Amino acid sequence: MSKSIDQVFVNAKQWLLSWLAGSPTWLIQVASILINIFMLLAVFLTLFALISVLERKILARMQNRYGPNRVGPFGLFQPIADGIKMLIKEDIVPERADKIVHFLAPVLLAAVAILTLGVIPYGRNMASFTIDGGILFFFAVGSATELAVFMAGWASNNKFSMLGAMRAIAQMFSYELPLIITVLPVVMVVGSLMPDRIVAAQAEYTFGVVPRWFVFTPWGAAAFILFFVSGLVESNRTPFDVPEGESEIVAGHMTEYSGFKYATFFMAEYLGMFAVSGLAATLFLGGWHAPARVLEIVPSYIWFFLKLSVLLFVYIWLRGTLPRTRIDQMMNIAWKFMLPMAFTCVIAAAVWHYAGRGLRGWLWSLFVIAIVYSALSIVLDIRRKFAPRVYRFAE
Amino acid sequence: MSSAAFVIIAIFTLAAALAAATLRKLMHAALSFAAALVGLAAFFFLLGAEFVGLALVFIYIGAVAVLIVFTILLTRRDVGEDRGFNWAGVIIALAVFCGLTWSILATQSISIVAPHIRALTVKRIGEALMTGYVWPLQCVGVLLTAALIGALILVMEEKR
Amino acid sequence: MTPTLQIFLIVSAALFSIGLLAALSRRHAIFILIGIELMLAAANLNFIAFWRFAPQPHQPTGVMFAIFSIAISAAEAAVGLAMVIAVYRHYHTTNVDQLNQLKG
């Protein structure tokens, strides 16, 4: 029974495709691909609408307000109203802007975000497409984000846009290194770049209780935290929303965008956030696996989306809690702390593997990480401890 | 390997490359260069070398293209547009193309269709890199480090 | 009709010629770099095509060569662009025709 509920979407797709039985193979292939694309867009655009209203409501609760509550029950129709408003707004293109590049930038950004979502498995046998180098695909396609942001900033022909794009590229480049290097230990331990295999490797339970998710190993926990913070930066969220800091540079690379193009930017940002958190859940939190054997009755996709929502809640929570960081502090921590720690995770994973993947490996890798962490914090702190506080201003 | 996909990719790649070589605005040329490399990566996918295609996109779109547009911004005073155009170059390029095409078409032994191959998984590439190609891999590592340091020294502000 | 090795080689030759065109006919240093990158890309396409059409089974030599060539061309682009910036600092131009100080 639970098996059939678990596979209900896979079976529904098979049933739809069975209507085409007898037609040429390429037609069935195209239909299968189209169904996958449609489902991907339907699910994640709904999630986007839902999260955008939930974010406002949760933020409001954190600030002792109500948040949107007029449109529909509990204000849940707010995204529809927003969408209509965005659609009927005038689309202003600056006179001196580079029209083609100005138009292409949001399109490229949204396309990249949707493509990266495609490799993540949402449930048992549920991934939009499987490719041998899935993780590499995620980062290869995701690296086009920087070019898209640059295109937006340059084509707008506005100094705020250009400044925002420069900041965005600087921080994305710096944090892409820890983001990718923290994935390496997982890939090393599993021995595959395929998301499906990585999820399958986290299937069992130690002592029958603790699931074998990588986040429960010392190197996995450290890598997960580093990955999460880097993901926060990559999706330009508070506290790392320097590129679009409203109080400094209007809206960064989105300054000259209005109407539906602005909505596309907004959507791409959220889809990118889903993609990074989905990858974090896949790599470290066991993907669609249940946290305990008894709970395996619950369908796999529900577990995946639960984990995703927990991560997204943390994103919103951080946004409601932390102030914006200064860009030089952000760069400092990326190069001086996060990058060495990411390399340490790789070494600790190797230690864990060669010490037998058991309790001994667990302790040894914890030892490695603890030593590097304390050494780094001492080295980074030494100069600052007795120095007078220096204020820096823009020159 | 379908011919329709081949034709589409070939037209896209060559058009983007031609735009990269001839457009007047530097920034447009750099973006067309990125598009041409996406087409090339699609060719690699078509030929079954997925890993190389992904690596190409990763390195070129993620790093080299951004580096090029940054350089354009940093050397902005006299650019924006490139006026000089040397027509002798066109003739030489055409001559080279005709010569290459003639020699390719004249060689009968290469008009073959692709044989069926075992899929080239990332695992096989990794094994090859870690066994037979360890020395080249290490040398590339040294070369990249040297290039990194060299590029940094070149662009550092000179001390008076 | 499935594409044969010849057609791939012709596409690669066309890509190479376009790169040559950019390298020879433009005066801007960055265009010349783009042209060189295009030529290297054409060479990579050749490596992959020859690997794909070679009699099977065999080692993935062509693929290896392409991977190393991509890495090396990335290093070359970094150093080349750094040189463009360094030259621009000295001469305030990136037009290669005006960089003629060694001319007698």
XYZ file of C-alpha atoms in Angstrom:
659
model
C 0.000 0.000 0.000
C 2.646 2.505 1.084
C 4.719 1.418 -1.893
C 1.985 2.400 -4.341
C 1.473 5.794 -2.660
C 5.219 6.301 -2.775
C 5.296 5.638 -6.493
C 1.977 7.288 -7.371
C 3.538 9.997 -9.542
C 5.861 7.568 -11.326
C 2.910 5.270 -12.010
C 0.757 8.170 -13.184
C 3.444 9.112 -15.682
C 3.665 5.507 -16.903
C -0.116 5.457 -17.256
C -0.085 8.677 -19.283
C 2.672 7.317 -21.487
C 0.802 4.041 -21.994
C -1.747 6.006 -24.038
C 1.011 6.527 -26.562
C 1.879 2.819 -26.769
C 2.528 1.859 -30.349
C 3.745 5.266 -31.454
C 7.388 5.742 -32.484
C 9.999 5.782 -29.717
C 11.031 9.383 -30.212
C 7.438 10.533 -29.627
C 7.282 8.658 -26.325
C 10.648 10.111 -25.337
C 9.525 13.643 -26.141
C 6.270 13.128 -24.243
C 8.158 11.777 -21.237
C 10.500 14.767 -21.261
C 7.577 17.175 -21.585
C 5.792 15.601 -18.623
C 8.959 15.922 -16.543
C 9.383 19.581 -17.478
C 5.743 20.346 -16.810
C 5.834 18.693 -13.398
C 9.082 20.447 -12.482
C 7.668 23.846 -13.381
C 4.269 23.195 -11.799
C 5.693 21.984 -8.488
C 8.380 24.599 -8.084
C 6.394 27.573 -9.273
C 3.645 26.617 -6.813
C 6.274 26.296 -4.119
C 7.632 29.694 -5.136
C 4.220 31.300 -4.777
C 3.685 29.590 -1.446
C 7.112 30.477 -0.054
C 6.854 34.103 -1.115
C 3.692 34.568 0.917
C 4.859 32.391 3.805
C 8.108 34.338 3.977
C 6.196 37.576 4.387
C 3.943 36.049 7.022
C 6.795 34.482 9.004
C 8.832 37.689 8.859
C 5.767 39.579 10.023
C 5.321 37.202 12.966
C 8.936 37.735 13.920
C 8.324 41.482 13.936
C 4.998 41.308 15.798
C 2.856 42.112 12.762
C 0.259 40.143 10.866
C 1.661 40.188 7.363
C -0.526 39.808 4.260
C -3.979 38.667 5.350
C -6.489 40.373 3.019
C -6.459 38.421 -0.231
C -8.133 35.067 0.165
C -8.050 32.835 3.262
C -5.115 33.848 5.513
C -3.805 35.992 2.642
C -2.844 32.884 0.689
C -3.936 34.394 -2.649
C -1.472 37.225 -2.211
C 1.028 35.808 -4.813
C -1.761 35.726 -7.434
C -2.548 39.373 -6.770
C 1.152 40.194 -6.893
C 1.532 38.291 -10.157
C -1.346 40.164 -11.785
C 0.089 43.441 -10.570
C 3.514 42.617 -11.965
C 2.043 41.524 -15.310
C 0.064 44.703 -15.925
C 2.829 47.055 -14.832
C 4.657 49.025 -17.478
C 7.894 47.433 -18.616
C 10.413 50.258 -18.661
C 13.624 49.830 -20.629
C 16.109 52.672 -20.154
C 16.860 54.770 -23.219
C 20.609 54.137 -23.163
C 20.339 50.479 -22.173
C 21.567 47.690 -24.387
C 18.108 46.389 -25.314
C 18.964 42.804 -26.304
C 21.270 42.037 -23.397
C 18.865 43.803 -21.043
C 16.143 41.436 -22.187
C 18.280 38.285 -22.193
C 19.649 38.627 -18.660
C 16.502 37.666 -16.669
C 15.691 34.928 -19.194
C 19.135 33.377 -18.776
C 18.950 33.648 -15.006
C 15.564 31.902 -14.817
C 16.642 29.219 -17.305
C 19.752 28.455 -15.269
C 17.764 28.195 -12.044
C 15.229 25.808 -13.604
C 17.943 23.652 -15.212
C 19.787 23.240 -11.939
C 16.565 22.133 -10.244
C 16.282 19.352 -12.805
C 19.047 17.075 -11.515
C 17.795 16.829 -7.931
C 15.883 13.633 -7.085
C 12.616 14.574 -5.339
C 11.670 11.061 -4.361
C 12.254 7.407 -5.145
C 12.729 7.181 -8.941
C 11.745 10.826 -9.228
C 14.327 13.049 -10.878
C 13.600 15.204 -13.910
C 16.621 13.798 -15.676
C 19.525 11.620 -14.702
C 22.960 12.297 -16.053
C 26.212 10.629 -15.158
C 27.835 13.820 -13.892
C 24.732 15.270 -12.201
C 26.549 17.248 -9.508
C 28.989 18.623 -12.062
C 26.022 19.589 -14.248
C 24.503 21.481 -11.331
C 27.622 23.574 -10.827
C 28.495 23.934 -14.517
C 25.053 25.314 -15.364
C 24.890 27.240 -12.114
C 28.109 29.066 -12.970
C 26.239 30.848 -15.774
C 24.419 32.807 -13.056
C 27.410 35.095 -12.748
C 27.359 35.906 -16.433
C 23.606 36.585 -16.292
C 24.000 38.941 -13.334
C 26.824 40.695 -15.111
C 24.690 41.055 -18.251
C 21.909 42.619 -16.187
C 24.270 45.045 -14.533
C 26.133 46.045 -17.653
C 23.167 46.327 -20.004
C 21.241 48.612 -17.664
C 23.878 51.319 -18.164
C 23.432 52.539 -14.629
C 26.121 52.865 -12.023
C 24.067 51.272 -9.284
C 23.397 48.300 -11.528
C 27.061 47.963 -12.403
C 28.145 48.253 -8.769
C 25.578 45.676 -7.731
C 26.662 43.290 -10.465
C 30.318 43.706 -9.500
C 29.534 42.985 -5.866
C 27.394 40.000 -6.815
C 30.102 38.508 -9.024
C 32.801 39.105 -6.416
C 30.857 37.336 -3.701
C 29.610 34.534 -5.947
C 33.128 33.780 -7.151
C 34.526 33.778 -3.637
C 31.845 31.526 -2.222
C 31.651 29.187 -5.185
C 34.974 27.677 -4.119
C 33.826 26.548 -0.641
C 30.468 25.559 -2.135
C 32.093 23.164 -4.608
C 34.877 21.935 -2.355
C 32.452 20.983 0.419
C 30.696 18.745 -2.100
C 33.958 16.905 -2.796
C 34.041 14.809 0.421
C 30.546 13.471 -0.311
C 31.504 12.655 -3.893
C 34.718 11.026 -2.668
C 32.983 8.860 -0.087
C 30.164 7.785 -2.407
C 32.404 7.434 -5.456
C 29.870 8.898 -7.866
C 28.692 12.242 -9.199
C 25.125 10.991 -9.651
C 22.610 12.437 -7.153
C 20.693 9.134 -7.173
C 23.742 7.171 -6.034
C 24.528 9.762 -3.380
C 21.006 9.423 -1.980
C 21.200 5.626 -2.167
C 24.459 5.656 -0.200
C 22.647 7.273 2.751
C 19.910 4.653 2.923
C 20.868 2.443 5.896
C 20.735 2.979 9.650
C 23.589 2.688 12.121
C 22.508 0.387 15.018
C 19.124 0.410 13.329
C 18.328 3.883 14.738
C 20.544 6.676 13.470
C 20.171 7.161 9.720
C 23.417 7.138 7.771
C 23.074 10.680 6.530
C 26.363 12.390 5.946
C 25.399 15.213 8.256
C 25.852 12.820 11.196
C 29.576 12.420 10.538
C 31.979 15.154 11.710
C 33.181 16.017 8.230
C 29.600 15.917 6.940
C 28.352 18.273 9.634
C 31.160 20.743 8.999
C 30.708 20.497 5.235
C 26.949 20.935 5.605
C 27.330 24.144 7.579
C 29.889 25.514 5.115
C 27.700 24.472 2.187
C 24.636 26.082 3.720
C 26.392 29.394 4.345
C 27.893 29.396 0.844
C 24.468 28.585 -0.557
C 23.074 31.538 1.353
C 25.624 33.765 -0.365
C 25.066 32.233 -3.786
C 21.360 32.990 -3.607
C 22.046 36.574 -2.407
C 19.968 36.239 0.736
C 20.216 38.245 3.910
C 22.663 38.480 5.734
C 24.649 38.340 2.501
C 22.427 40.498 0.299
C 25.194 43.024 -0.292
C 24.645 43.104 -4.090
C 21.125 44.431 -3.694
C 21.460 46.280 -0.435
C 18.513 48.660 -0.603
C 20.068 51.233 1.671
C 23.245 51.470 -0.388
C 22.723 50.843 -4.077
C 18.958 50.942 -4.698
C 18.452 47.337 -5.860
C 21.813 46.359 -7.348
C 21.678 44.758 -10.738
C 17.877 44.826 -10.695
C 17.605 48.607 -10.402
C 16.571 49.192 -13.994
C 14.138 46.299 -14.219
C 10.442 46.687 -13.778
C 7.249 44.795 -14.373
C 7.503 41.176 -15.335
C 11.251 41.203 -15.880
C 11.677 42.158 -12.248
C 9.304 39.362 -11.296
C 11.466 36.971 -13.336
C 14.543 38.039 -11.386
C 12.659 37.532 -8.161
C 11.497 34.099 -9.261
C 14.972 33.078 -10.418
C 16.375 34.048 -7.040
C 13.867 31.873 -5.225
C 14.310 28.972 -7.643
C 18.065 29.202 -7.130
C 17.444 29.086 -3.391
C 15.310 25.946 -3.811
C 18.012 24.370 -5.954
C 20.797 25.003 -3.461
C 18.718 23.823 -0.499
C 17.529 20.807 -2.485
C 21.136 19.920 -3.239
C 22.034 20.392 0.432
C 19.231 18.012 1.416
C 20.359 15.522 -1.243
C 24.017 15.607 -0.330
C 23.944 15.760 3.450
C 20.416 15.150 4.750
C 19.767 11.848 3.024
C 17.687 13.184 0.156
C 14.274 11.546 0.183
C 15.075 8.997 2.888
C 12.990 8.872 6.045
C 14.760 9.700 9.324
C 13.694 6.416 10.963
C 12.746 2.969 9.728
C 9.169 3.146 11.075
C 8.578 6.374 9.201
C 9.334 4.794 5.836
C 5.576 4.343 5.380
C 5.384 8.040 4.567
C 6.102 8.587 0.852
C 9.632 9.601 -0.077
C 8.737 12.880 -1.812
C 7.061 14.133 1.373
C 10.333 13.631 3.241
C 12.254 15.503 0.573
C 9.908 18.466 0.624
C 9.821 18.455 4.435
C 13.602 18.723 4.533
C 13.479 21.401 1.866
C 10.915 23.394 3.856
C 12.988 23.144 7.028
C 15.996 24.536 5.160
C 13.874 27.285 3.614
C 12.485 28.147 7.036
C 16.048 28.592 8.288
C 16.684 30.918 5.342
C 13.675 33.040 6.302
C 14.569 32.889 9.975
C 18.085 34.178 9.241
C 16.606 36.943 7.142
C 14.426 38.031 10.025
C 17.297 37.886 12.505
C 20.617 39.006 11.099
C 21.745 42.415 9.829
C 23.600 42.770 6.542
C 27.307 41.952 6.617
C 29.963 44.312 5.342
C 31.456 43.192 2.044
C 35.099 43.166 3.171
C 34.241 41.046 6.210
C 32.393 38.690 3.928
C 35.341 38.311 1.559
C 37.729 37.860 4.476
C 35.759 35.015 5.942
C 35.388 33.338 2.548
C 39.081 33.212 1.751
C 40.622 32.974 5.199
C 38.215 30.707 6.999
C 35.719 28.919 4.743
C 38.150 27.804 2.059
C 40.681 26.205 4.464
C 37.814 24.593 6.390
C 36.402 23.186 3.154
C 39.750 21.601 2.334
C 39.890 20.250 5.876
C 36.544 18.546 5.292
C 38.035 16.738 2.292
C 40.966 15.525 4.392
C 38.708 14.584 7.298
C 36.505 12.541 4.960
C 39.589 10.672 3.719
C 40.652 10.037 7.332
C 37.144 8.809 8.132
C 37.253 6.433 5.172
C 40.675 4.974 5.940
C 39.994 4.606 9.659
C 37.205 2.201 8.821
C 34.071 4.354 8.597
C 33.187 3.339 12.150
C 33.461 4.950 15.553
C 37.264 5.173 15.223
C 36.966 7.048 11.934
C 34.304 9.270 13.468
C 36.598 10.305 16.329
C 39.660 10.722 14.113
C 37.897 12.986 11.635
C 36.420 14.992 14.510
C 39.976 15.362 15.812
C 41.250 16.638 12.438
C 38.453 19.163 12.101
C 38.773 20.355 15.705
C 42.524 20.919 15.331
C 42.240 22.887 12.098
C 39.280 24.857 13.417
C 41.020 25.931 16.597
C 44.286 26.660 14.785
C 42.435 28.803 12.252
C 40.527 30.706 14.892
C 43.710 31.393 16.867
C 45.620 32.547 13.779
C 42.785 34.743 12.552
C 42.174 36.236 15.975
C 45.718 37.065 17.060
C 46.071 40.353 15.278
C 42.669 41.584 16.208
C 42.596 40.993 19.920
C 44.426 44.029 21.275
C 44.085 46.333 18.313
C 41.915 49.419 18.641
C 38.711 49.315 16.702
C 39.093 50.687 13.187
C 36.240 52.193 11.307
C 36.453 52.088 7.559
C 34.547 54.284 5.195
C 34.141 54.172 1.466
C 36.838 56.192 -0.227
C 23.417 10.653 -33.152
C 20.683 12.467 -34.994
C 21.387 14.728 -37.916
C 18.702 17.275 -36.946
C 20.425 17.946 -33.637
C 23.732 18.144 -35.442
C 22.505 20.753 -37.928
C 20.916 22.918 -35.234
C 23.989 22.820 -33.014
C 26.343 23.465 -35.932
C 24.395 26.504 -37.140
C 24.134 27.891 -33.606
C 27.823 27.383 -32.847
C 29.135 28.792 -36.119
C 26.771 31.779 -36.047
C 27.779 32.616 -32.491
C 31.463 32.213 -33.336
C 31.108 34.433 -36.383
C 29.347 37.028 -34.257
C 32.171 36.818 -31.713
C 34.704 37.457 -34.465
C 32.940 40.288 -36.264
C 30.645 42.232 -33.926
C 31.733 45.815 -33.325
C 30.841 46.064 -29.661
C 33.346 44.230 -27.510
C 30.837 43.166 -24.891
C 28.518 41.642 -27.483
C 31.447 39.766 -28.973
C 32.413 38.389 -25.565
C 28.844 37.213 -24.896
C 28.655 35.609 -28.356
C 31.922 33.851 -27.550
C 30.237 32.383 -24.473
C 27.278 31.278 -26.629
C 29.653 29.640 -29.146
C 31.216 27.650 -26.319
C 27.781 26.491 -25.157
C 27.249 25.200 -28.709
C 30.599 23.446 -28.583
C 29.649 21.813 -25.286
C 26.450 20.615 -26.988
C 28.651 19.037 -29.671
C 30.584 17.217 -26.972
C 27.330 15.932 -25.516
C 26.280 14.776 -28.958
C 29.563 12.920 -29.337
C 29.125 11.190 -25.980
C 31.806 13.066 -24.063
C 29.477 14.527 -21.444
C 32.167 15.126 -18.862
C 34.259 17.222 -21.248
C 31.195 19.236 -22.249
C 30.357 19.972 -18.620
C 33.957 20.844 -17.850
C 33.982 23.173 -20.851
C 30.842 24.989 -19.712
C 32.118 25.135 -16.148
C 35.526 26.564 -17.038
C 34.633 28.770 -19.976
C 31.248 30.205 -19.024
C 31.936 30.280 -15.317
C 35.475 31.603 -15.428
C 36.968 32.596 -18.770
C 33.937 34.514 -20.081
C 33.591 36.445 -16.815
C 37.334 37.144 -16.901
C 37.015 38.516 -20.436
C 34.119 40.823 -19.595
C 35.986 42.056 -16.522
C 39.042 42.819 -18.626
C 36.838 44.733 -21.046
C 35.521 46.794 -18.151
C 38.985 47.412 -16.718
C 40.395 48.625 -20.049
C 37.398 50.738 -20.858
C 38.946 54.065 -21.754
C 39.481 53.514 -25.452
C 37.072 50.682 -26.181
C 33.434 49.991 -26.318
C 33.908 49.678 -30.018
C 36.686 48.270 -32.084
C 37.101 50.084 -35.361
C 40.137 48.544 -36.989
C 39.430 45.696 -39.341
C 42.046 44.062 -41.490
C 40.644 42.674 -44.719
C 43.786 40.653 -45.438
C 42.840 38.528 -42.420
C 39.519 37.642 -44.057
C 41.281 36.438 -47.188
C 43.770 34.358 -45.238
C 41.030 32.832 -43.092
C 38.972 31.978 -46.178
C 42.003 30.444 -47.859
C 42.753 28.334 -44.783
C 39.127 27.208 -44.610
C 39.081 26.232 -48.303
C 42.361 24.377 -47.985
C 41.220 22.459 -44.909
C 37.838 21.608 -46.426
C 39.437 20.437 -49.659
C 41.850 18.162 -47.837
C 39.101 16.785 -45.578
C 36.820 16.058 -48.514
C 39.671 14.518 -50.496
C 40.446 12.020 -47.735
C 38.067 9.147 -48.324
C 39.151 7.086 -45.321
C 37.454 9.451 -42.866
C 33.943 9.394 -44.303
C 32.823 6.886 -41.669
C 29.879 6.772 -39.288
C 30.331 6.515 -35.560
C 30.764 3.010 -34.178
C 28.801 1.890 -31.151
C 30.766 2.641 -28.011
C 30.602 1.862 -24.323
C 29.359 4.938 -22.498
C 32.244 7.017 -21.212
C 31.326 7.366 -17.550
C 32.917 9.822 -15.172
C 34.275 6.802 -13.309
C 36.304 5.666 -16.337
C 37.691 9.168 -16.855
C 38.609 9.370 -13.186
C 40.336 6.002 -13.303
C 42.280 7.022 -16.403
C 43.276 10.319 -14.788
C 44.472 8.598 -11.635
C 46.405 5.792 -13.355
C 47.877 6.510 -16.757
C 47.605 10.278 -16.670
C 48.843 11.088 -13.191
C 51.958 12.861 -14.410
C 50.137 15.110 -16.888
C 47.587 15.848 -14.175
C 50.293 16.916 -11.733
C 51.988 18.979 -14.427
C 48.701 20.735 -15.205
C 48.349 21.483 -11.500
C 51.808 23.053 -11.423
C 51.075 24.945 -14.634
C 47.801 26.338 -13.263
C 49.511 27.437 -10.048
C 52.251 29.113 -12.043
C 49.668 30.812 -14.279
C 47.755 32.016 -11.205
C 50.850 33.529 -9.628
C 52.059 34.947 -12.953
C 48.723 36.599 -13.690
C 48.632 38.096 -10.195
C 52.142 39.518 -10.522
C 51.343 40.934 -13.960
C 48.317 42.868 -12.777
C 49.666 43.967 -9.396
C 50.214 47.685 -8.959
C 53.825 48.569 -9.558
C 55.663 50.026 -6.589
C 57.244 53.384 -7.119
C 21.736 10.444 -42.865
C 23.850 10.315 -39.744
C 26.751 12.758 -39.476
C 30.076 11.308 -40.547
C 33.504 12.191 -39.257
C 34.047 14.403 -42.313
C 31.200 16.736 -41.417
C 32.479 17.155 -37.879
C 35.909 17.957 -39.235
C 34.450 20.544 -41.620
C 32.572 22.241 -38.757
C 35.771 22.225 -36.773
C 37.677 23.690 -39.730
C 35.067 26.439 -40.034
C 35.383 27.206 -36.321
C 39.164 27.311 -36.657
C 38.948 29.692 -39.626
C 36.596 31.986 -37.716
C 39.072 32.038 -34.854
C 41.849 32.820 -37.310
C 39.718 35.581 -38.800
C 39.237 37.141 -35.363
C 42.920 36.818 -34.496
C 44.174 38.244 -37.782
C 41.723 40.954 -38.689
C 40.858 42.651 -35.382
C 43.118 45.210 -33.761
C 41.865 44.864 -30.227
C 43.974 42.593 -28.008
C 40.934 40.961 -26.394
C 39.545 40.022 -29.803
C 42.822 38.342 -30.628
C 42.545 36.346 -27.407
C 38.975 35.359 -28.239
C 40.198 34.223 -31.656
C 42.904 32.067 -30.122
C 40.386 30.529 -27.736
C 38.094 29.716 -30.658
C 40.943 28.003 -32.486
C 41.755 25.946 -29.398
C 38.079 25.035 -29.106
C 38.098 23.825 -32.709
C 41.106 21.643 -31.905
C 39.238 20.198 -28.916
C 36.293 19.359 -31.148
C 38.699 17.475 -33.410
C 40.122 15.487 -30.489
C 36.664 14.441 -29.334
C 35.457 13.641 -32.863
C 38.480 11.452 -33.636
C 38.051 9.678 -30.304
C 34.381 9.031 -31.016
C 34.887 7.706 -34.517
C 37.972 5.590 -33.837
C 37.609 1.799 -34.012
C 36.514 0.392 -30.644
C 37.458 -0.501 -27.973
C 40.284 1.729 -26.917
C 41.467 4.071 -24.194
C 39.763 7.502 -23.874
C 42.915 9.249 -25.080
C 41.151 11.927 -27.100
C 38.946 12.859 -24.172
C 41.975 13.104 -21.895
C 43.721 15.317 -24.382
C 40.684 17.593 -24.602
C 40.449 17.860 -20.796
C 44.094 18.865 -20.484
C 43.802 21.249 -23.391
C 40.802 22.968 -21.742
C 42.750 23.356 -18.497
C 45.760 24.772 -20.308
C 43.704 27.170 -22.416
C 42.056 28.465 -19.226
C 45.512 29.207 -17.806
C 46.477 30.820 -21.099
C 43.386 33.036 -21.041
C 44.132 34.150 -17.472
C 47.728 35.093 -18.268
C 46.758 36.662 -21.603
C 44.094 38.857 -20.038
C 46.481 39.846 -17.244
C 48.944 40.903 -19.930
C 46.246 42.937 -21.662
C 45.600 44.787 -18.397
C 49.336 45.304 -17.753
C 49.858 46.659 -21.277
C 46.852 48.924 -20.896
C 48.345 50.407 -17.720
C 51.520 51.341 -19.567
C 50.242 52.530 -22.926
C 46.583 53.366 -22.178
C 45.515 51.472 -25.244
C 44.624 47.921 -26.143
C 44.999 48.415 -29.864
C 47.825 46.134 -30.908
C 48.798 48.395 -33.825
C 49.815 51.144 -31.423
C 52.077 48.902 -29.372
C 55.055 49.497 -31.632
C 57.781 50.756 -29.329
C 60.317 48.188 -30.505
C 59.880 49.362 -34.091
C 63.114 50.940 -35.416
